[in-house]
Amino acid sequence: MFDNILTDDFTPPKTCTVERVTAVKHWTDTLFSFRITRPAAFRFRAGEFVMIGLMIEGKPVLRAYSICSPTWDEELEFYSIKAPGGKLTTELQHIEIGDGVLLGTKPTGTLVHDALIPGDHLYLFSTGTGIAPFASIIREPETYDKFKEVILTHTCRTGAELDYGKQLVADLRKDPLVGELVGDRLIHFTSTTRDETQDQRGRITDLILNGELFEAIGRPILQPATDRVMICGSDAMLRDLKQIMLDKGFTEGSNAAPAQFVIEKAFAGEGV
Ligand code: FAD
Ligand code: A2P
């Protein structure tokens, strides 16, 4: 069981602060999102991840989590899996408003504007919880200063797993701060692979290669001259999509050497 109280006399590990849960929403049996307080000194770049955790049986258990919030948010939002048998999420899925959560002090990551050179269109390819960093990027005004159009794709096994992303985009379009800036410059493309829904059918890799993605959104096929790409998903998805990017002549970027596409794991597994 986790210690959800974390009273004021509790001293967190050196690289963490204790924050309070302000909201929790369960989307499916395996997915939920939550919001926590944000310390005044906590700074991050849109698209970065940070360590999040709980005290479980007297020990800190911390895992990497993409920050879904844009940098202007007064709180911090996260979108989480409930991994079967997972040490952290078996407990984290039970958090309630007012509970204490450990927040790391050093956000980092490669899905950031600094790792891409300028372009016209920003493609954000995600599967599963890989949409989390892009929830931050699409709500960040800098994104629309840098790119003419933003294309967010989200592919999941079932239709219900797309709901967080759909709500996110619907809320963004109505947002008093950035809704007008976003206007019709954000395209949201959804597909499922194991469920018959109103969404497109198929893996994003196949939909890129057979051209169905570009037909559906009415845009030219991906090209390194004008397009920039961020990718977040499972190891298998990253491996296959990275190869497609390389075959198309895109160069991979990093914080130290910005280029045309960047990738990051949505969760740890085998290396890419
Ligand atoms: P673990 O022991 O970590 O994992 C148990 C099993 O579940 C493993 O087999 C693992 O492959 C699988 N798994 C873990 N995470 C996921 C996932 N997200 N989707 C599908 N299967 C998964 N997780 C999130 O839910 N949201 C995020 O925003 C997020 N961002 C991450 C960013 C980075 C850079 C990395 C490396 C990981 C991220 N993760 C994210 C994964 C997260 O760190 C944990 O693995 C997750 O919270 C499960 O922790 P656990 O201790 O319960 O289970
Ligand atoms: P599929 O159902 O065909 O495996 P997961 O939950 O396993 O991370 O998968 C999330 C989504 O990513 C699913 O729609 C899955 O499709 C898709 N996916 C899995 N592997 C790949 C891959 N190698 N390339 C592209 N998409 C993938």
Tab-separated table of N, CA, C and O in Angstrom, residues 49-152:
chain	number	residue	atom	x	y	z
A	49	PHE	N	9.655	15.165	-19.993
A	49	PHE	CA	9.147	14.232	-18.980
A	49	PHE	C	9.854	14.471	-17.658
A	49	PHE	O	10.902	15.132	-17.602
A	50	VAL	N	9.261	13.926	-16.583
A	50	VAL	CA	9.795	14.132	-15.239
A	50	VAL	C	9.509	12.852	-14.439
A	50	VAL	O	8.639	12.062	-14.842
A	51	MET	N	10.213	12.653	-13.333
A	51	MET	CA	9.932	11.488	-12.492
A	51	MET	C	8.725	11.783	-11.589
A	51	MET	O	8.624	12.875	-11.019
A	52	ILE	N	7.841	10.807	-11.492
A	52	ILE	CA	6.644	10.904	-10.651
A	52	ILE	C	6.605	9.660	-9.782
A	52	ILE	O	6.985	8.581	-10.248
A	53	GLY	N	6.140	9.771	-8.550
A	53	GLY	CA	6.104	8.563	-7.748
A	53	GLY	C	5.300	8.649	-6.475
A	53	GLY	O	4.639	9.651	-6.193
A	54	LEU	N	5.388	7.556	-5.738
A	54	LEU	CA	4.691	7.423	-4.454
A	54	LEU	C	5.649	6.775	-3.460
A	54	LEU	O	6.604	6.103	-3.867
A	55	MET	N	5.370	6.952	-2.182
A	55	MET	CA	6.064	6.176	-1.157
A	55	MET	C	5.297	4.863	-1.033
A	55	MET	O	4.105	4.868	-0.701
A	56	ILE	N	5.939	3.758	-1.368
A	56	ILE	CA	5.277	2.456	-1.283
A	56	ILE	C	6.057	1.581	-0.314
A	56	ILE	O	7.257	1.367	-0.509
A	57	GLU	N	5.368	1.117	0.704
A	57	GLU	CA	6.005	0.323	1.766
A	57	GLU	C	7.280	1.011	2.271
A	57	GLU	O	8.339	0.389	2.407
A	58	GLY	N	7.171	2.322	2.475
A	58	GLY	CA	8.257	3.090	3.082
A	58	GLY	C	9.373	3.509	2.140
A	58	GLY	O	10.322	4.167	2.555
A	59	LYS	N	9.250	3.122	0.845
A	59	LYS	CA	10.328	3.488	-0.102
A	59	LYS	C	9.767	4.288	-1.272
A	59	LYS	O	8.648	4.015	-1.737
A	60	PRO	N	10.561	5.244	-1.800
A	60	PRO	CA	10.081	5.986	-2.974
A	60	PRO	C	10.113	5.104	-4.222
A	60	PRO	O	11.116	4.447	-4.482
A	61	VAL	N	9.001	5.059	-4.958
A	61	VAL	CA	8.953	4.339	-6.243
A	61	VAL	C	8.640	5.393	-7.302
A	61	VAL	O	7.540	5.966	-7.312
A	62	LEU	N	9.612	5.666	-8.165
A	62	LEU	CA	9.473	6.756	-9.140
A	62	LEU	C	9.578	6.226	-10.564
A	62	LEU	O	10.357	5.320	-10.824
A	63	ARG	N	8.790	6.788	-11.476
A	63	ARG	CA	8.836	6.403	-12.887
A	63	ARG	C	8.804	7.663	-13.750
A	63	ARG	O	8.277	8.689	-13.325
A	64	ALA	N	9.327	7.550	-14.981
A	64	ALA	CA	9.299	8.678	-15.918
A	64	ALA	C	7.869	8.928	-16.397
A	64	ALA	O	7.152	7.972	-16.722
A	65	TYR	N	7.456	10.181	-16.438
A	65	TYR	CA	6.133	10.568	-16.953
A	65	TYR	C	6.235	11.821	-17.800
A	65	TYR	O	6.810	12.824	-17.358
A	66	SER	N	5.676	11.795	-18.995
A	66	SER	CA	5.598	13.004	-19.811
A	66	SER	C	4.648	13.992	-19.161
A	66	SER	O	3.592	13.597	-18.657
A	67	ILE	N	5.010	15.257	-19.204
A	67	ILE	CA	4.133	16.293	-18.662
A	67	ILE	C	3.143	16.677	-19.771
A	67	ILE	O	3.556	17.078	-20.864
A	68	CYS	N	1.850	16.506	-19.510
A	68	CYS	CA	0.828	16.818	-20.518
A	68	CYS	C	0.526	18.314	-20.572
A	68	CYS	O	-0.009	18.811	-21.566
A	69	SER	N	0.816	19.016	-19.504
A	69	SER	CA	0.476	20.442	-19.432
A	69	SER	C	1.346	21.272	-20.357
A	69	SER	O	2.520	20.962	-20.540
A	70	PRO	N	0.770	22.391	-20.846
A	70	PRO	CA	1.629	23.391	-21.483
A	70	PRO	C	2.383	24.143	-20.386
A	70	PRO	O	2.008	24.049	-19.207
A	71	THR	N	3.408	24.891	-20.753
A	71	THR	CA	4.246	25.521	-19.728
A	71	THR	C	3.515	26.602	-18.938
A	71	THR	O	3.935	26.952	-17.851
A	72	TRP	N	2.403	27.134	-19.499
A	72	TRP	CA	1.680	28.198	-18.815
A	72	TRP	C	0.670	27.676	-17.785
A	72	TRP	O	0.052	28.444	-17.052
A	73	ASP	N	0.506	26.370	-17.683
A	73	ASP	CA	-0.486	25.791	-16.762
A	73	ASP	C	-0.064	26.000	-15.302
A	73	ASP	O	1.104	25.820	-14.978
A	74	GLU	N	-1.016	26.358	-14.454
A	74	GLU	CA	-0.701	26.560	-13.028
A	74	GLU	C	-0.521	25.238	-12.301
A	74	GLU	O	0.037	25.192	-11.209
A	75	GLU	N	-1.070	24.152	-12.888
A	75	GLU	CA	-0.914	22.812	-12.295
A	75	GLU	C	-0.151	21.940	-13.305
A	75	GLU	O	0.203	22.397	-14.384
A	76	LEU	N	0.072	20.675	-12.936
A	76	LEU	CA	0.724	19.742	-13.856
A	76	LEU	C	-0.215	18.568	-14.109
A	76	LEU	O	-0.771	17.995	-13.163
A	77	GLU	N	-0.379	18.227	-15.395
A	77	GLU	CA	-1.274	17.132	-15.766
A	77	GLU	C	-0.465	15.950	-16.289
A	77	GLU	O	0.542	16.138	-16.975
A	78	PHE	N	-0.923	14.747	-15.978
A	78	PHE	CA	-0.271	13.517	-16.457
A	78	PHE	C	-1.345	12.551	-16.957
A	78	PHE	O	-2.503	12.600	-16.519
A	79	TYR	N	-0.940	11.666	-17.874
A	79	TYR	CA	-1.858	10.668	-18.458
A	79	TYR	C	-1.184	9.315	-18.257
A	79	TYR	O	-0.040	9.138	-18.696
A	80	SER	N	-1.852	8.401	-17.582
A	80	SER	CA	-1.157	7.186	-17.159
A	80	SER	C	-1.852	5.887	-17.541
A	80	SER	O	-3.080	5.782	-17.531
A	81	ILE	N	-1.000	4.902	-17.795
A	81	ILE	CA	-1.413	3.518	-17.958
A	81	ILE	C	-1.669	2.937	-16.560
A	81	ILE	O	-1.136	3.450	-15.578
A	82	LYS	N	-2.471	1.877	-16.479
A	82	LYS	CA	-2.530	1.057	-15.257
A	82	LYS	C	-1.895	-0.268	-15.676
A	82	LYS	O	-2.577	-1.148	-16.212
A	83	ALA	N	-0.589	-0.371	-15.521
A	83	ALA	CA	0.140	-1.553	-16.005
A	83	ALA	C	-0.170	-2.747	-15.112
A	83	ALA	O	-0.009	-2.647	-13.892
A	84	PRO	N	-0.615	-3.887	-15.698
A	84	PRO	CA	-0.929	-5.049	-14.879
A	84	PRO	C	0.297	-5.481	-14.065
A	84	PRO	O	1.361	-5.721	-14.637
A	85	GLY	N	0.161	-5.497	-12.748
A	85	GLY	CA	1.276	-5.908	-11.883
A	85	GLY	C	2.370	-4.858	-11.752
A	85	GLY	O	3.389	-5.109	-11.106
A	86	GLY	N	2.203	-3.690	-12.365
A	86	GLY	CA	3.230	-2.640	-12.324
A	86	GLY	C	3.395	-2.091	-10.909
A	86	GLY	O	2.395	-1.838	-10.227
A	87	LYS	N	4.623	-1.921	-10.482
A	87	LYS	CA	4.884	-1.523	-9.093
A	87	LYS	C	4.250	-0.168	-8.773
A	87	LYS	O	3.589	-0.006	-7.749
A	88	LEU	N	4.472	0.810	-9.639
A	88	LEU	CA	3.926	2.137	-9.338
A	88	LEU	C	2.433	2.229	-9.640
A	88	LEU	O	1.645	2.648	-8.793
A	89	THR	N	2.034	1.847	-10.851
A	89	THR	CA	0.662	2.165	-11.264
A	89	THR	C	-0.403	1.297	-10.583
A	89	THR	O	-1.565	1.681	-10.548
A	90	THR	N	0.004	0.163	-10.009
A	90	THR	CA	-0.952	-0.632	-9.224
A	90	THR	C	-1.475	0.213	-8.065
A	90	THR	O	-2.644	0.121	-7.679
A	91	GLU	N	-0.606	1.091	-7.532
A	91	GLU	CA	-0.995	1.985	-6.439
A	91	GLU	C	-1.481	3.336	-6.970
A	91	GLU	O	-2.482	3.872	-6.501
A	92	LEU	N	-0.752	3.870	-7.967
A	92	LEU	CA	-1.051	5.222	-8.461
A	92	LEU	C	-2.493	5.340	-8.972
A	92	LEU	O	-3.118	6.400	-8.866
A	93	GLN	N	-3.015	4.252	-9.515
A	93	GLN	CA	-4.381	4.308	-10.067
A	93	GLN	C	-5.440	4.574	-8.984
A	93	GLN	O	-6.573	4.904	-9.299
A	94	HIS	N	-5.040	4.448	-7.698
A	94	HIS	CA	-6.007	4.674	-6.615
A	94	HIS	C	-5.913	6.068	-6.008
A	94	HIS	O	-6.596	6.358	-5.031
A	95	ILE	N	-5.061	6.947	-6.554
A	95	ILE	CA	-4.928	8.286	-5.953
A	95	ILE	C	-6.255	9.037	-6.016
A	95	ILE	O	-7.054	8.843	-6.941
A	96	GLU	N	-6.435	9.892	-5.011
A	96	GLU	CA	-7.646	10.717	-4.937
A	96	GLU	C	-7.242	12.155	-4.649
A	96	GLU	O	-6.116	12.412	-4.209
A	97	ILE	N	-8.159	13.078	-4.847
A	97	ILE	CA	-7.883	14.497	-4.595
A	97	ILE	C	-7.355	14.671	-3.177
A	97	ILE	O	-7.911	14.103	-2.230
A	98	GLY	N	-6.264	15.425	-3.039
A	98	GLY	CA	-5.662	15.680	-1.725
A	98	GLY	C	-4.499	14.758	-1.396
A	98	GLY	O	-3.692	15.061	-0.516
A	99	ASP	N	-4.386	13.616	-2.104
A	99	ASP	CA	-3.272	12.691	-1.846
A	99	ASP	C	-1.940	13.336	-2.226
A	99	ASP	O	-1.876	14.214	-3.089
A	100	GLY	N	-0.865	12.857	-1.604
A	100	GLY	CA	0.476	13.344	-1.918
A	100	GLY	C	1.125	12.505	-3.013
A	100	GLY	O	0.990	11.284	-3.032
A	101	VAL	N	1.811	13.180	-3.943
A	101	VAL	CA	2.544	12.505	-5.022
A	101	VAL	C	3.951	13.102	-5.062
A	101	VAL	O	4.115	14.301	-4.867
A	102	LEU	N	4.961	12.260	-5.302
A	102	LEU	CA	6.330	12.767	-5.415
A	102	LEU	C	6.565	13.270	-6.839
A	102	LEU	O	6.207	12.598	-7.812
A	103	LEU	N	7.145	14.458	-6.948
A	103	LEU	CA	7.458	15.061	-8.253
A	103	LEU	C	8.958	15.330	-8.316
A	103	LEU	O	9.504	16.026	-7.442
A	104	GLY	N	9.621	14.798	-9.335
A	104	GLY	CA	11.049	15.060	-9.524
A	104	GLY	C	11.292	16.537	-9.826
A	104	GLY	O	10.386	17.252	-10.261
A	105	THR	N	12.514	16.968	-9.608
A	105	THR	CA	12.805	18.400	-9.792
A	105	THR	C	13.493	18.689	-11.125
A	105	THR	O	13.756	19.840	-11.438
A	106	LYS	N	13.797	17.611	-11.918
A	106	LYS	CA	14.591	17.843	-13.138
A	106	LYS	C	13.925	17.293	-14.399
A	106	LYS	O	14.279	16.204	-14.875
A	107	PRO	N	13.001	18.047	-14.980
A	107	PRO	CA	12.399	17.587	-16.241
A	107	PRO	C	13.434	17.578	-17.373
A	107	PRO	O	14.369	18.386	-17.359
A	108	THR	N	13.247	16.672	-18.320
A	108	THR	CA	14.186	16.553	-19.447
A	108	THR	C	13.479	15.882	-20.622
A	108	THR	O	12.339	15.433	-20.475
A	109	GLY	N	14.131	15.776	-21.774
A	109	GLY	CA	13.534	15.045	-22.888
A	109	GLY	C	13.952	15.564	-24.246
A	109	GLY	O	14.573	16.627	-24.359
A	110	THR	N	13.604	14.777	-25.282
A	110	THR	CA	13.996	15.144	-26.654
A	110	THR	C	12.831	15.634	-27.506
A	110	THR	O	13.046	16.132	-28.612
A	111	LEU	N	11.588	15.475	-27.011
A	111	LEU	CA	10.438	15.909	-27.826
A	111	LEU	C	10.176	17.392	-27.569
A	111	LEU	O	9.111	17.783	-27.083
A	112	VAL	N	11.171	18.203	-27.876
A	112	VAL	CA	11.095	19.635	-27.581
A	112	VAL	C	11.417	20.435	-28.844
A	112	VAL	O	12.129	19.947	-29.727
A	113	HIS	N	10.915	21.651	-28.888
A	113	HIS	CA	11.157	22.493	-30.069
A	113	HIS	C	12.649	22.701	-30.320
A	113	HIS	O	13.081	22.791	-31.466
A	114	ASP	N	13.426	22.758	-29.218
A	114	ASP	CA	14.870	23.006	-29.365
A	114	ASP	C	15.575	21.924	-30.189
A	114	ASP	O	16.682	22.153	-30.679
A	115	ALA	N	14.984	20.742	-30.297
A	115	ALA	CA	15.646	19.635	-30.992
A	115	ALA	C	15.272	19.565	-32.476
A	115	ALA	O	15.718	18.655	-33.187
A	116	LEU	N	14.424	20.507	-32.931
A	116	LEU	CA	14.019	20.522	-34.355
A	116	LEU	C	14.449	21.820	-35.021
A	116	LEU	O	14.388	22.884	-34.387
A	117	ILE	N	14.831	21.725	-36.291
A	117	ILE	CA	15.116	22.947	-37.053
A	117	ILE	C	13.786	23.474	-37.617
A	117	ILE	O	12.801	22.733	-37.674
A	118	PRO	N	13.723	24.730	-38.031
A	118	PRO	CA	12.446	25.297	-38.502
A	118	PRO	C	11.841	24.534	-39.689
A	118	PRO	O	12.576	23.921	-40.479
A	119	GLY	N	10.520	24.567	-39.785
A	119	GLY	CA	9.809	23.914	-40.885
A	119	GLY	C	8.417	24.510	-40.987
A	119	GLY	O	8.059	25.403	-40.214
A	120	ASP	N	7.614	23.985	-41.925
A	120	ASP	CA	6.247	24.507	-42.096
A	120	ASP	C	5.219	23.707	-41.309
A	120	ASP	O	4.308	24.270	-40.710
A	121	HIS	N	5.334	22.371	-41.386
A	121	HIS	CA	4.321	21.506	-40.752
A	121	HIS	C	4.978	20.654	-39.676
A	121	HIS	O	6.030	20.066	-39.909
A	122	LEU	N	4.320	20.579	-38.515
A	122	LEU	CA	4.839	19.736	-37.431
A	122	LEU	C	3.942	18.514	-37.301
A	122	LEU	O	2.753	18.636	-36.981
A	123	TYR	N	4.504	17.338	-37.588
A	123	TYR	CA	3.774	16.077	-37.407
A	123	TYR	C	4.111	15.500	-36.035
A	123	TYR	O	5.292	15.379	-35.676
A	124	LEU	N	3.062	15.114	-35.268
A	124	LEU	CA	3.235	14.507	-33.947
A	124	LEU	C	2.602	13.120	-34.030
A	124	LEU	O	1.376	12.994	-34.054
A	125	PHE	N	3.434	12.078	-34.135
A	125	PHE	CA	2.920	10.706	-34.287
A	125	PHE	C	2.920	10.006	-32.931
A	125	PHE	O	3.988	9.845	-32.321
A	126	SER	N	1.737	9.548	-32.477
A	126	SER	CA	1.686	8.887	-31.168
A	126	SER	C	0.853	7.615	-31.205
A	126	SER	O	-0.096	7.501	-31.983
A	127	THR	N	1.240	6.663	-30.328
A	127	THR	CA	0.385	5.504	-30.057
A	127	THR	C	0.237	5.384	-28.541
A	127	THR	O	1.158	5.733	-27.790
A	128	GLY	N	-0.934	4.897	-28.095
A	128	GLY	CA	-1.175	4.673	-26.666
A	128	GLY	C	-0.938	5.919	-25.833
A	128	GLY	O	-1.362	7.025	-26.199
A	129	THR	N	-0.219	5.760	-24.695
A	129	THR	CA	0.050	6.913	-23.822
A	129	THR	C	1.108	7.836	-24.429
A	129	THR	O	1.428	8.871	-23.833
A	130	GLY	N	1.607	7.500	-25.593
A	130	GLY	CA	2.565	8.353	-26.309
A	130	GLY	C	1.985	9.697	-26.705
A	130	GLY	O	2.715	10.598	-27.112
A	131	ILE	N	0.683	9.863	-26.550
A	131	ILE	CA	0.076	11.174	-26.833
A	131	ILE	C	0.426	12.192	-25.741
A	131	ILE	O	0.326	13.408	-25.947
A	132	ALA	N	0.881	11.715	-24.564
A	132	ALA	CA	1.071	12.607	-23.404
A	132	ALA	C	1.974	13.826	-23.682
A	132	ALA	O	1.562	14.959	-23.419
A	133	PRO	N	3.185	13.649	-24.225
A	133	PRO	CA	4.015	14.838	-24.461
A	133	PRO	C	3.391	15.801	-25.473
A	133	PRO	O	3.606	17.010	-25.411
A	134	PHE	N	2.585	15.247	-26.388
A	134	PHE	CA	1.986	16.086	-27.428
A	134	PHE	C	0.790	16.877	-26.887
A	134	PHE	O	0.397	17.894	-27.455
A	135	ALA	N	0.220	16.397	-25.764
A	135	ALA	CA	-0.826	17.180	-25.092
A	135	ALA	C	-0.228	18.511	-24.646
A	135	ALA	O	-0.905	19.539	-24.619
A	136	SER	N	1.049	18.482	-24.311
A	136	SER	CA	1.758	19.709	-23.934
A	136	SER	C	2.073	20.543	-25.177
A	136	SER	O	1.756	21.738	-25.232
A	137	ILE	N	2.660	19.904	-26.180
A	137	ILE	CA	3.100	20.625	-27.396
A	137	ILE	C	1.932	21.327	-28.102
A	137	ILE	O	2.068	22.472	-28.523
A	138	ILE	N	0.776	20.648	-28.210
A	138	ILE	CA	-0.326	21.268	-28.980
A	138	ILE	C	-0.988	22.417	-28.222
A	138	ILE	O	-1.709	23.208	-28.799
A	139	ARG	N	-0.723	22.499	-26.897
A	139	ARG	CA	-1.326	23.593	-26.106
A	139	ARG	C	-0.355	24.747	-25.898
A	139	ARG	O	-0.671	25.709	-25.210
A	140	GLU	N	0.849	24.626	-26.489
A	140	GLU	CA	1.897	25.624	-26.268
A	140	GLU	C	1.870	26.678	-27.381
A	140	GLU	O	2.051	26.322	-28.555
A	141	PRO	N	1.675	27.942	-27.072
A	141	PRO	CA	1.628	28.965	-28.129
A	141	PRO	C	2.872	28.956	-29.037
A	141	PRO	O	2.764	29.197	-30.244
A	142	GLU	N	4.049	28.652	-28.479
A	142	GLU	CA	5.292	28.616	-29.266
A	142	GLU	C	5.158	27.701	-30.492
A	142	GLU	O	5.730	27.980	-31.558
A	143	THR	N	4.391	26.622	-30.337
A	143	THR	CA	4.208	25.656	-31.429
A	143	THR	C	3.614	26.350	-32.660
A	143	THR	O	4.017	26.086	-33.794
A	144	TYR	N	2.662	27.257	-32.408
A	144	TYR	CA	1.960	27.916	-33.523
A	144	TYR	C	2.746	29.133	-34.024
A	144	TYR	O	2.504	29.625	-35.118
A	145	ASP	N	3.695	29.609	-33.211
A	145	ASP	CA	4.611	30.655	-33.689
A	145	ASP	C	5.612	30.033	-34.650
A	145	ASP	O	6.038	30.656	-35.613
A	146	LYS	N	5.971	28.758	-34.380
A	146	LYS	CA	7.034	28.118	-35.161
A	146	LYS	C	6.530	27.403	-36.408
A	146	LYS	O	7.286	27.246	-37.364
A	147	PHE	N	5.273	26.915	-36.370
A	147	PHE	CA	4.773	26.109	-37.491
A	147	PHE	C	3.439	26.652	-38.016
A	147	PHE	O	2.616	27.124	-37.244
A	148	LYS	N	3.262	26.498	-39.344
A	148	LYS	CA	1.992	26.936	-39.956
A	148	LYS	C	0.873	25.976	-39.569
A	148	LYS	O	-0.257	26.391	-39.348
A	149	GLU	N	1.206	24.670	-39.548
A	149	GLU	CA	0.190	23.653	-39.227
A	149	GLU	C	0.776	22.562	-38.349
A	149	GLU	O	1.970	22.230	-38.462
A	150	VAL	N	-0.091	21.994	-37.491
A	150	VAL	CA	0.326	20.921	-36.592
A	150	VAL	C	-0.603	19.733	-36.847
A	150	VAL	O	-1.829	19.890	-36.824
A	151	ILE	N	-0.016	18.571	-37.115
A	151	ILE	CA	-0.834	17.374	-37.377
A	151	ILE	C	-0.541	16.363	-36.273
A	151	ILE	O	0.562	15.814	-36.198
A	152	LEU	N	-1.532	16.144	-35.394
A	152	LEU	CA	-1.394	15.184	-34.297
A	152	LEU	C	-2.067	13.894	-34.714
A	152	LEU	O	-3.264	13.893	-35.023
